[in-house]
Amino acid sequence: MMTGMKPLERDDLPTAHNPPTVHKSPVPSESLRTIKTACLVVAAALALSFNVVGKTFHVSTPKQVADAARHAVPGDDIVLAEGTYPDLKIAITAKGDKTRAVRVRAGKKGKTVLTGSPAIDIRGSFVKVEGLAFRNCVLPSGTRGAVVFDGAASSSLEGCSFQDAKLPAGAALITFRNGAHDCLVASNTFSGTRYKSVMVVVDDRALKNGAPVRNRIAGNVFKDIPPLRANGAETIQIGQRAWPHSEIRLETIVENNHFFRCNGEAEIISIKASGNIVRSNLFRDNNGELVIRHGHFNTLAGNHFEGGSGGIRVSGHGNVITANTIRNCPATGIRLYYGTPDLKHPASYLPVYDCLISSNLVENCAKTGILVGDQKNAVHTDSKWAGKPWFASAVQNCTIAPHNNTIFGNTIVGQAGRLLQLNDAPNNSISNNVLRTVK
């Protein structure tokens, strides 16, 4: 036994009646505050996680719709009663998520009718607008659109119809702008629009603060667009300007849409930006073409053209034109333009090089199947380019032949001498194409 220590007696041992003494250290007040704050944060998160459904608001007047939209929170469902809503203007800023979207919808599809000059501004995230009918709308000068994705994220417009709308010059019914991203326009019908239906806006603000990216236009029907007989009546316009705006990569996808009798102008879809995809669309009896006007590294794939005035026109470099079918057009199926020397001109025709034209079927196009070198030595004159704010040349000359392009594995059927033509554009790779003549 160690010396100097008193041996434990029985009464010294801890028992139920004689518990041990516990010495507690005081907890600092700062630690208590931290613990309380953490508990509150956890409680708030749990409360949000259980608030998945939100509230349903049944509304029947423009004011009720606007009020419900203004105060909407994630999970809310705003249901518009049958009836007519003149000049409806709402802004939706709520930020939903995948499980708690904010919905603005017709109680019965097609029975909620918007007239006059509507303006639905989507500025939040995970906002869904569904089933509304826009009839005979007349949008005023300065409008940004009947439906605007204004910096919106992961939002959609689905199952709506637009009939006989009239728009001022330069405007469109639907616009993506100010960095809107991952949004969707799907399963809508556009009929008789004068003139633009959908526009992806790439302006000076896009250069500074970010352009609309990764938006999708899918499964819509565009039909019966009357001729304007001037520029500015594209059915879909992706970008509006040449360099430097056209260098921005937007990654817009246009797929599985139908275009019937879209006769607004020479460009049904006009691409003036880079990195976009147009695929699996049907074009029937349109007076116009699918056009890459500015921009690079765009892909046009699996589209089907029947009748109408033409097929595909290409400017710019690094573009891919593949697996398209073009039948029975009275002009040229696929044409690669001559370019202009001034690449920074506000209306330049960018030289065509490093493009791939492959696996396309071009059948019975009356003028030419595939033309490499259209508009050689063409002169484009417009005095407005010489003035403010451009101070550019009023005259452009198309003198740069398409070069270093690959024309491979296409099937071209038509009259002899009109299948595949190179217009003083020898520096291209032409191989493995199937040429079939018919009487």
GROMACS .gro file of C-alpha atoms in nm:
model
  439
    1MET     CA    1   0.000   0.000   0.000
    2MET     CA    2   0.118   0.346  -0.095
    3THR     CA    3   0.210   0.556   0.204
    4GLY     CA    4   0.063   0.901   0.264
    5MET     CA    5  -0.286   0.813   0.137
    6LYS     CA    6  -0.593   0.737   0.344
    7PRO     CA    7  -0.762   0.410   0.243
    8LEU     CA    8  -1.118   0.441   0.110
    9GLU     CA    9  -1.386   0.357   0.360
   10ARG     CA   10  -1.722   0.204   0.263
   11ASP     CA   11  -1.903   0.529   0.334
   12ASP     CA   12  -1.672   0.706   0.091
   13LEU     CA   13  -1.790   0.493  -0.208
   14PRO     CA   14  -2.057   0.644  -0.434
   15THR     CA   15  -2.406   0.490  -0.404
   16ALA     CA   16  -2.760   0.581  -0.506
   17HIS     CA   17  -2.797   0.753  -0.170
   18ASN     CA   18  -2.454   0.896  -0.176
   19PRO     CA   19  -2.393   1.017  -0.533
   20PRO     CA   20  -2.055   1.148  -0.637
   21THR     CA   21  -2.002   1.518  -0.642
   22VAL     CA   22  -1.994   1.662  -0.998
   23HIS     CA   23  -1.812   1.989  -1.049
   24LYS     CA   24  -1.966   2.185  -1.344
   25SER     CA   25  -1.768   2.439  -1.541
   26PRO     CA   26  -1.967   2.747  -1.638
   27VAL     CA   27  -2.060   2.769  -2.014
   28PRO     CA   28  -1.963   3.103  -2.168
   29SER     CA   29  -2.265   3.313  -2.277
   30GLU     CA   30  -2.112   3.354  -2.626
   31SER     CA   31  -2.122   2.975  -2.677
   32LEU     CA   32  -2.486   2.968  -2.568
   33ARG     CA   33  -2.573   3.229  -2.829
   34THR     CA   34  -2.395   3.027  -3.099
   35ILE     CA   35  -2.584   2.713  -3.004
   36LYS     CA   36  -2.918   2.897  -3.008
   37THR     CA   37  -2.845   3.045  -3.353
   38ALA     CA   38  -2.755   2.704  -3.494
   39CYS     CA   39  -3.079   2.557  -3.358
   40LEU     CA   40  -3.283   2.834  -3.520
   41VAL     CA   41  -3.114   2.778  -3.858
   42VAL     CA   42  -3.184   2.405  -3.842
   43ALA     CA   43  -3.547   2.468  -3.742
   44ALA     CA   44  -3.596   2.710  -4.033
   45ALA     CA   45  -3.446   2.463  -4.280
   46LEU     CA   46  -3.675   2.188  -4.152
   47ALA     CA   47  -3.977   2.418  -4.184
   48LEU     CA   48  -3.886   2.497  -4.545
   49SER     CA   49  -3.836   2.132  -4.632
   50PHE     CA   50  -4.192   2.053  -4.526
   51ASN     CA   51  -4.340   2.349  -4.717
   52VAL     CA   52  -4.337   2.173  -5.057
   53VAL     CA   53  -4.694   2.223  -5.174
   54GLY     CA   54  -4.738   2.597  -5.126
   55LYS     CA   55  -5.078   2.763  -5.169
   56THR     CA   56  -5.327   2.765  -5.457
   57PHE     CA   57  -5.477   3.101  -5.555
   58HIS     CA   58  -5.786   3.108  -5.779
   59VAL     CA   59  -5.798   3.445  -5.954
   60SER     CA   60  -6.036   3.597  -6.206
   61THR     CA   61  -5.928   3.958  -6.274
   62PRO     CA   62  -5.605   4.115  -6.399
   63LYS     CA   63  -5.555   4.286  -6.061
   64GLN     CA   64  -5.593   3.960  -5.871
   65VAL     CA   65  -5.343   3.791  -6.101
   66ALA     CA   66  -5.093   4.075  -6.061
   67ASP     CA   67  -5.129   4.077  -5.681
   68ALA     CA   68  -5.087   3.700  -5.654
   69ALA     CA   69  -4.782   3.708  -5.881
   70ARG     CA   70  -4.626   3.995  -5.687
   71HIS     CA   71  -4.650   3.809  -5.357
   72ALA     CA   72  -4.583   3.459  -5.489
   73VAL     CA   73  -4.347   3.235  -5.294
   74PRO     CA   74  -4.198   2.898  -5.388
   75GLY     CA   75  -4.466   2.634  -5.430
   76ASP     CA   76  -4.754   2.873  -5.507
   77ASP     CA   77  -5.002   2.782  -5.782
   78ILE     CA   78  -5.187   3.075  -5.942
   79VAL     CA   79  -5.489   2.948  -6.137
   80LEU     CA   80  -5.661   3.186  -6.379
   81ALA     CA   81  -6.034   3.134  -6.426
   82GLU     CA   82  -6.193   3.116  -6.770
   83GLY     CA   83  -6.246   3.456  -6.925
   84THR     CA   84  -6.074   3.746  -7.096
   85TYR     CA   85  -5.787   3.938  -6.936
   86PRO     CA   86  -5.712   4.262  -7.126
   87ASP     CA   87  -5.365   4.420  -7.094
   88LEU     CA   88  -5.250   4.178  -6.823
   89LYS     CA   89  -4.915   4.287  -6.681
   90ILE     CA   90  -4.737   4.083  -6.416
   91ALA     CA   91  -4.384   4.037  -6.288
   92ILE     CA   92  -4.282   3.714  -6.116
   93THR     CA   93  -3.969   3.739  -5.905
   94ALA     CA   94  -4.014   3.437  -5.677
   95LYS     CA   95  -3.724   3.195  -5.668
   96GLY     CA   96  -3.857   2.841  -5.662
   97ASP     CA   97  -3.665   2.519  -5.688
   98LYS     CA   98  -3.707   2.175  -5.845
   99THR     CA   99  -3.967   2.065  -5.592
  100ARG     CA  100  -4.140   2.401  -5.537
  101ALA     CA  101  -4.198   2.576  -5.868
  102VAL     CA  102  -4.419   2.882  -5.897
  103ARG     CA  103  -4.699   2.817  -6.149
  104VAL     CA  104  -4.917   3.065  -6.335
  105ARG     CA  105  -5.168   2.866  -6.538
  106ALA     CA  106  -5.508   2.853  -6.698
  107GLY     CA  107  -5.770   2.663  -6.502
  108LYS     CA  108  -5.873   2.514  -6.836
  109LYS     CA  109  -5.621   2.520  -7.118
  110GLY     CA  110  -5.709   2.768  -7.391
  111LYS     CA  111  -6.001   2.920  -7.200
  112THR     CA  112  -5.801   3.192  -7.028
  113VAL     CA  113  -5.766   3.456  -7.301
  114LEU     CA  114  -5.517   3.744  -7.293
  115THR     CA  115  -5.588   4.040  -7.522
  116GLY     CA  116  -5.458   4.392  -7.577
  117SER     CA  117  -5.092   4.437  -7.482
  118PRO     CA  118  -5.001   4.175  -7.220
  119ALA     CA  119  -4.660   4.166  -7.052
  120ILE     CA  120  -4.559   3.866  -6.843
  121ASP     CA  121  -4.215   3.929  -6.696
  122ILE     CA  122  -4.041   3.621  -6.556
  123ARG     CA  123  -3.750   3.729  -6.337
  124GLY     CA  124  -3.731   3.448  -6.082
  125SER     CA  125  -3.637   3.084  -6.101
  126PHE     CA  126  -3.842   2.769  -6.154
  127VAL     CA  127  -4.142   2.969  -6.274
  128LYS     CA  128  -4.391   2.790  -6.502
  129VAL     CA  129  -4.648   2.968  -6.723
  130GLU     CA  130  -4.895   2.723  -6.877
  131GLY     CA  131  -5.205   2.697  -7.093
  132LEU     CA  132  -5.278   3.065  -7.166
  133ALA     CA  133  -5.432   3.184  -7.495
  134PHE     CA  134  -5.302   3.511  -7.642
  135ARG     CA  135  -5.552   3.646  -7.897
  136ASN     CA  136  -5.514   3.941  -8.135
  137CYS     CA  137  -5.259   4.109  -7.911
  138VAL     CA  138  -5.113   4.440  -8.027
  139LEU     CA  139  -4.786   4.520  -7.856
  140PRO     CA  140  -4.683   4.888  -7.832
  141SER     CA  141  -4.363   5.050  -7.948
  142GLY     CA  142  -4.080   4.985  -7.704
  143THR     CA  143  -4.224   4.652  -7.588
  144ARG     CA  144  -3.988   4.380  -7.474
  145GLY     CA  145  -4.237   4.104  -7.554
  146ALA     CA  146  -4.562   3.946  -7.439
  147VAL     CA  147  -4.357   3.697  -7.234
  148VAL     CA  148  -4.006   3.795  -7.125
  149PHE     CA  149  -3.750   3.571  -6.958
  150ASP     CA  150  -3.565   3.860  -6.794
  151GLY     CA  151  -3.264   3.708  -6.620
  152ALA     CA  152  -3.485   3.412  -6.532
  153ALA     CA  153  -3.345   3.070  -6.443
  154SER     CA  154  -3.490   2.724  -6.512
  155SER     CA  155  -3.831   2.866  -6.601
  156SER     CA  156  -4.075   2.770  -6.876
  157LEU     CA  157  -4.361   2.870  -7.105
  158GLU     CA  158  -4.562   2.565  -7.210
  159GLY     CA  159  -4.891   2.477  -7.376
  160CYS     CA  160  -4.985   2.834  -7.470
  161SER     CA  161  -5.125   2.964  -7.798
  162PHE     CA  162  -5.054   3.293  -7.977
  163GLN     CA  163  -5.290   3.394  -8.256
  164ASP     CA  164  -5.273   3.695  -8.490
  165ALA     CA  165  -5.040   3.909  -8.279
  166LYS     CA  166  -4.910   4.239  -8.417
  167LEU     CA  167  -4.570   4.368  -8.309
  168PRO     CA  168  -4.366   4.682  -8.371
  169ALA     CA  169  -4.047   4.657  -8.576
  170GLY     CA  170  -3.770   4.471  -8.399
  171ALA     CA  171  -3.993   4.319  -8.130
  172ALA     CA  172  -4.086   3.955  -8.065
  173LEU     CA  173  -4.362   3.781  -7.874
  174ILE     CA  174  -4.117   3.584  -7.658
  175THR     CA  175  -3.772   3.709  -7.558
  176PHE     CA  176  -3.481   3.572  -7.360
  177ARG     CA  177  -3.262   3.852  -7.226
  178ASN     CA  178  -3.032   3.976  -6.949
  179GLY     CA  179  -2.863   3.646  -6.874
  180ALA     CA  180  -3.174   3.426  -6.872
  181HIS     CA  181  -3.052   3.068  -6.859
  182ASP     CA  182  -3.175   2.709  -6.873
  183CYS     CA  183  -3.527   2.821  -6.967
  184LEU     CA  184  -3.775   2.643  -7.194
  185VAL     CA  185  -4.037   2.745  -7.451
  186ALA     CA  186  -4.219   2.423  -7.542
  187SER     CA  187  -4.541   2.285  -7.692
  188ASN     CA  188  -4.683   2.625  -7.784
  189THR     CA  189  -4.861   2.728  -8.106
  190PHE     CA  190  -4.782   3.052  -8.290
  191SER     CA  191  -5.020   3.142  -8.573
  192GLY     CA  192  -5.039   3.453  -8.789
  193THR     CA  193  -4.773   3.643  -8.595
  194ARG     CA  194  -4.661   3.974  -8.744
  195TYR     CA  195  -4.369   3.908  -8.724
  196LYS     CA  196  -4.106   3.765  -8.486
  197SER     CA  197  -4.221   3.487  -8.254
  198VAL     CA  198  -3.910   3.412  -8.043
  199MET     CA  199  -3.592   3.615  -7.998
  200VAL     CA  200  -3.273   3.552  -7.798
  201VAL     CA  201  -3.146   3.903  -7.728
  202VAL     CA  202  -2.771   3.967  -7.748
  203ASP     CA  203  -2.723   4.340  -7.692
  204ASP     CA  204  -2.447   4.554  -7.540
  205ARG     CA  205  -2.564   4.457  -7.192
  206ALA     CA  206  -2.499   4.094  -7.281
  207LEU     CA  207  -2.135   4.179  -7.354
  208LYS     CA  208  -2.093   4.331  -7.007
  209ASN     CA  209  -2.318   4.126  -6.781
  210GLY     CA  210  -2.371   3.797  -6.959
  211ALA     CA  211  -2.592   3.676  -7.244
  212PRO     CA  212  -2.891   3.439  -7.234
  213VAL     CA  213  -2.746   3.087  -7.240
  214ARG     CA  214  -2.859   2.724  -7.255
  215ASN     CA  215  -3.219   2.807  -7.337
  216ARG     CA  216  -3.436   2.566  -7.536
  217ILE     CA  217  -3.716   2.612  -7.791
  218ALA     CA  218  -3.879   2.272  -7.841
  219GLY     CA  219  -4.190   2.108  -7.979
  220ASN     CA  220  -4.367   2.427  -8.090
  221VAL     CA  221  -4.573   2.491  -8.403
  222PHE     CA  222  -4.513   2.811  -8.604
  223LYS     CA  223  -4.747   2.870  -8.895
  224ASP     CA  224  -4.906   3.115  -9.138
  225ILE     CA  225  -4.668   3.408  -9.096
  226PRO     CA  226  -4.755   3.667  -9.366
  227PRO     CA  227  -4.480   3.827  -9.576
  228LEU     CA  228  -4.332   4.155  -9.457
  229ARG     CA  229  -4.133   4.196  -9.781
  230ALA     CA  230  -3.844   4.343  -9.582
  231ASN     CA  231  -3.588   4.242  -9.320
  232GLY     CA  232  -3.698   4.197  -8.961
  233ALA     CA  233  -3.958   3.921  -8.988
  234GLU     CA  234  -3.764   3.613  -8.881
  235THR     CA  235  -3.976   3.354  -8.702
  236ILE     CA  236  -3.691   3.279  -8.458
  237GLN     CA  237  -3.390   3.506  -8.419
  238ILE     CA  238  -3.088   3.402  -8.213
  239GLY     CA  239  -2.866   3.708  -8.173
  240GLN     CA  240  -2.900   4.036  -8.359
  241ARG     CA  241  -2.556   4.173  -8.442
  242ALA     CA  242  -2.222   4.096  -8.599
  243TRP     CA  243  -1.884   4.115  -8.422
  244PRO     CA  244  -1.833   4.118  -8.125
  245HIS     CA  245  -2.184   4.008  -8.027
  246SER     CA  246  -2.182   3.717  -8.273
  247GLU     CA  247  -1.876   3.568  -8.102
  248ILE     CA  248  -2.074   3.493  -7.783
  249ARG     CA  249  -2.151   3.125  -7.731
  250LEU     CA  250  -2.521   3.097  -7.642
  251GLU     CA  251  -2.581   2.720  -7.661
  252THR     CA  252  -2.945   2.774  -7.757
  253ILE     CA  253  -3.121   2.454  -7.869
  254VAL     CA  254  -3.404   2.466  -8.123
  255GLU     CA  255  -3.548   2.119  -8.169
  256ASN     CA  256  -3.855   1.923  -8.277
  257ASN     CA  257  -4.048   2.229  -8.392
  258HIS     CA  258  -4.278   2.251  -8.696
  259PHE     CA  259  -4.268   2.548  -8.935
  260PHE     CA  260  -4.556   2.573  -9.183
  261ARG     CA  261  -4.592   2.862  -9.430
  262CYS     CA  262  -4.362   3.094  -9.238
  263ASN     CA  263  -4.327   3.358  -9.509
  264GLY     CA  264  -4.221   3.666  -9.311
  265GLU     CA  265  -3.885   3.709  -9.483
  266ALA     CA  266  -3.589   3.521  -9.633
  267GLU     CA  267  -3.467   3.388  -9.296
  268ILE     CA  268  -3.707   3.161  -9.104
  269ILE     CA  269  -3.451   3.095  -8.832
  270SER     CA  270  -3.170   3.347  -8.823
  271ILE     CA  271  -2.858   3.264  -8.620
  272LYS     CA  272  -2.628   3.555  -8.537
  273ALA     CA  273  -2.430   3.403  -8.251
  274SER     CA  274  -2.210   3.102  -8.182
  275GLY     CA  275  -2.241   2.753  -8.037
  276ASN     CA  276  -2.611   2.690  -8.107
  277ILE     CA  277  -2.789   2.372  -8.214
  278VAL     CA  278  -3.087   2.349  -8.451
  279ARG     CA  279  -3.198   1.988  -8.488
  280SER     CA  280  -3.486   1.762  -8.586
  281ASN     CA  281  -3.720   2.040  -8.700
  282LEU     CA  282  -3.974   2.015  -8.983
  283PHE     CA  283  -3.994   2.296  -9.242
  284ARG     CA  284  -4.279   2.270  -9.492
  285ASP     CA  285  -4.385   2.517  -9.763
  286ASN     CA  286  -4.201   2.817  -9.619
  287ASN     CA  287  -4.068   3.108  -9.825
  288GLY     CA  288  -3.736   3.127  -9.647
  289GLU     CA  289  -3.432   2.936  -9.524
  290LEU     CA  290  -3.257   2.821  -9.208
  291VAL     CA  291  -2.968   3.067  -9.198
  292ILE     CA  292  -2.640   3.104  -9.010
  293ARG     CA  293  -2.597   3.475  -9.075
  294HIS     CA  294  -2.320   3.550  -8.823
  295GLY     CA  295  -2.139   3.332  -8.571
  296HIS     CA  296  -1.942   3.011  -8.560
  297PHE     CA  297  -1.948   2.651  -8.435
  298ASN     CA  298  -2.322   2.613  -8.482
  299THR     CA  299  -2.475   2.274  -8.562
  300LEU     CA  300  -2.770   2.216  -8.795
  301ALA     CA  301  -2.860   1.847  -8.778
  302GLY     CA  302  -3.145   1.619  -8.875
  303ASN     CA  303  -3.379   1.889  -9.001
  304HIS     CA  304  -3.634   1.810  -9.273
  305PHE     CA  305  -3.734   2.054  -9.548
  306GLU     CA  306  -4.023   1.989  -9.784
  307GLY     CA  307  -4.118   2.237 -10.054
  308GLY     CA  308  -4.075   2.606  -9.985
  309SER     CA  309  -3.820   2.840 -10.138
  310GLY     CA  310  -3.495   2.692 -10.005
  311GLY     CA  311  -3.307   2.499  -9.742
  312ILE     CA  312  -2.991   2.609  -9.559
  313ARG     CA  313  -2.758   2.908  -9.601
  314VAL     CA  314  -2.421   2.929  -9.423
  315SER     CA  315  -2.177   3.203  -9.327
  316GLY     CA  316  -1.904   3.185  -9.061
  317HIS     CA  317  -1.654   2.916  -8.967
  318GLY     CA  318  -1.656   2.586  -8.781
  319ASN     CA  319  -2.023   2.517  -8.849
  320VAL     CA  320  -2.156   2.162  -8.891
  321ILE     CA  321  -2.440   2.086  -9.136
  322THR     CA  322  -2.524   1.717  -9.112
  323ALA     CA  323  -2.800   1.460  -9.168
  324ASN     CA  324  -3.051   1.713  -9.302
  325THR     CA  325  -3.310   1.623  -9.569
  326ILE     CA  326  -3.409   1.885  -9.826
  327ARG     CA  327  -3.665   1.790 -10.090
  328ASN     CA  328  -3.846   1.963 -10.376
  329CYS     CA  329  -3.737   2.322 -10.326
  330PRO     CA  330  -3.734   2.552 -10.630
  331ALA     CA  331  -3.394   2.699 -10.551
  332THR     CA  332  -3.076   2.568 -10.377
  333GLY     CA  333  -3.069   2.306 -10.103
  334ILE     CA  334  -2.749   2.407  -9.918
  335ARG     CA  335  -2.542   2.711 -10.007
  336LEU     CA  336  -2.215   2.841  -9.867
  337TYR     CA  337  -2.174   3.215  -9.907
  338TYR     CA  338  -1.881   3.420 -10.027
  339GLY     CA  339  -1.746   3.636  -9.745
  340THR     CA  340  -1.663   4.004  -9.709
  341PRO     CA  341  -1.313   4.125  -9.606
  342ASP     CA  342  -1.420   4.354  -9.320
  343LEU     CA  343  -1.492   4.100  -9.044
  344LYS     CA  344  -1.598   4.369  -8.796
  345HIS     CA  345  -1.848   4.540  -9.022
  346PRO     CA  346  -2.193   4.554  -8.854
  347ALA     CA  347  -2.344   4.368  -9.150
  348SER     CA  348  -2.051   4.155  -9.262
  349TYR     CA  349  -2.086   3.822  -9.438
  350LEU     CA  350  -1.828   3.618  -9.250
  351PRO     CA  351  -1.606   3.395  -9.466
  352VAL     CA  352  -1.702   3.027  -9.467
  353TYR     CA  353  -1.419   2.793  -9.368
  354ASP     CA  354  -1.351   2.485  -9.154
  355CYS     CA  355  -1.714   2.378  -9.190
  356LEU     CA  356  -1.840   2.022  -9.228
  357ILE     CA  357  -2.122   1.946  -9.473
  358SER     CA  358  -2.191   1.575  -9.438
  359SER     CA  359  -2.454   1.301  -9.467
  360ASN     CA  360  -2.724   1.530  -9.603
  361LEU     CA  361  -2.989   1.418  -9.853
  362VAL     CA  362  -3.074   1.686 -10.107
  363GLU     CA  363  -3.334   1.580 -10.360
  364ASN     CA  364  -3.492   1.761 -10.656
  365CYS     CA  365  -3.385   2.115 -10.574
  366ALA     CA  366  -3.445   2.296 -10.901
  367LYS     CA  367  -3.149   2.535 -10.902
  368THR     CA  368  -2.863   2.350 -10.725
  369GLY     CA  369  -2.830   2.072 -10.471
  370ILE     CA  370  -2.522   2.201 -10.286
  371LEU     CA  371  -2.354   2.525 -10.394
  372VAL     CA  372  -2.009   2.610 -10.261
  373GLY     CA  373  -1.959   2.979 -10.335
  374ASP     CA  374  -2.289   3.163 -10.363
  375GLN     CA  375  -2.300   3.540 -10.421
  376LYS     CA  376  -1.950   3.570 -10.567
  377ASN     CA  377  -1.862   3.940 -10.614
  378ALA     CA  378  -2.202   4.048 -10.488
  379VAL     CA  379  -2.215   4.410 -10.374
  380HIS     CA  380  -2.424   4.503 -10.072
  381THR     CA  381  -2.493   4.874 -10.032
  382ASP     CA  382  -2.669   5.047  -9.743
  383SER     CA  383  -2.595   5.409  -9.658
  384LYS     CA  384  -2.710   5.374  -9.296
  385TRP     CA  385  -2.387   5.194  -9.202
  386ALA     CA  386  -2.189   5.508  -9.283
  387GLY     CA  387  -2.368   5.710  -9.015
  388LYS     CA  388  -2.404   5.696  -8.637
  389PRO     CA  389  -2.328   5.487  -8.441
  390TRP     CA  390  -2.141   5.261  -8.685
  391PHE     CA  391  -1.934   5.492  -8.910
  392ALA     CA  392  -1.858   5.190  -9.131
  393SER     CA  393  -1.846   5.148  -9.504
  394ALA     CA  394  -2.175   5.176  -9.688
  395VAL     CA  395  -2.053   4.917  -9.941
  396GLN     CA  396  -1.949   4.555  -9.890
  397ASN     CA  397  -1.805   4.329 -10.157
  398CYS     CA  398  -1.831   3.948 -10.135
  399THR     CA  399  -1.486   3.844 -10.252
  400ILE     CA  400  -1.364   3.569 -10.013
  401ALA     CA  401  -1.446   3.221 -10.144
  402PRO     CA  402  -1.547   2.940  -9.906
  403HIS     CA  403  -1.231   2.744  -9.825
  404ASN     CA  404  -1.101   2.454  -9.620
  405ASN     CA  405  -1.449   2.307  -9.585
  406THR     CA  406  -1.529   1.936  -9.599
  407ILE     CA  407  -1.816   1.823  -9.823
  408PHE     CA  408  -1.842   1.452  -9.742
  409GLY     CA  409  -2.087   1.166  -9.772
  410ASN     CA  410  -2.385   1.361  -9.902
  411THR     CA  411  -2.649   1.219 -10.135
  412ILE     CA  412  -2.768   1.461 -10.401
  413VAL     CA  413  -3.045   1.372 -10.645
  414GLY     CA  414  -3.155   1.595 -10.933
  415GLN     CA  415  -3.086   1.709 -11.285
  416ALA     CA  416  -2.741   1.670 -11.437
  417GLY     CA  417  -2.516   1.973 -11.385
  418ARG     CA  418  -2.720   2.097 -11.090
  419LEU     CA  419  -2.616   1.857 -10.817
  420LEU     CA  420  -2.291   1.988 -10.665
  421GLN     CA  421  -2.136   2.312 -10.786
  422LEU     CA  422  -1.817   2.494 -10.685
  423ASN     CA  423  -1.818   2.859 -10.787
  424ASP     CA  424  -1.447   2.942 -10.804
  425ALA     CA  425  -1.399   2.778 -10.464
  426PRO     CA  426  -1.140   2.506 -10.532
  427ASN     CA  427  -0.977   2.486 -10.188
  428ASN     CA  428  -1.231   2.254 -10.029
  429SER     CA  429  -1.235   1.879  -9.965
  430ILE     CA  430  -1.503   1.706 -10.175
  431SER     CA  431  -1.530   1.328 -10.128
  432ASN     CA  432  -1.757   1.026 -10.098
  433ASN     CA  433  -2.068   1.207 -10.216
  434VAL     CA  434  -2.335   1.016 -10.407
  435LEU     CA  435  -2.466   1.206 -10.711
  436ARG     CA  436  -2.775   1.070 -10.886
  437THR     CA  437  -2.928   1.228 -11.193
  438VAL     CA  438  -3.293   1.210 -11.284
  439LYS     CA  439  -3.466   1.321 -11.599
   0.00000   0.00000   0.00000
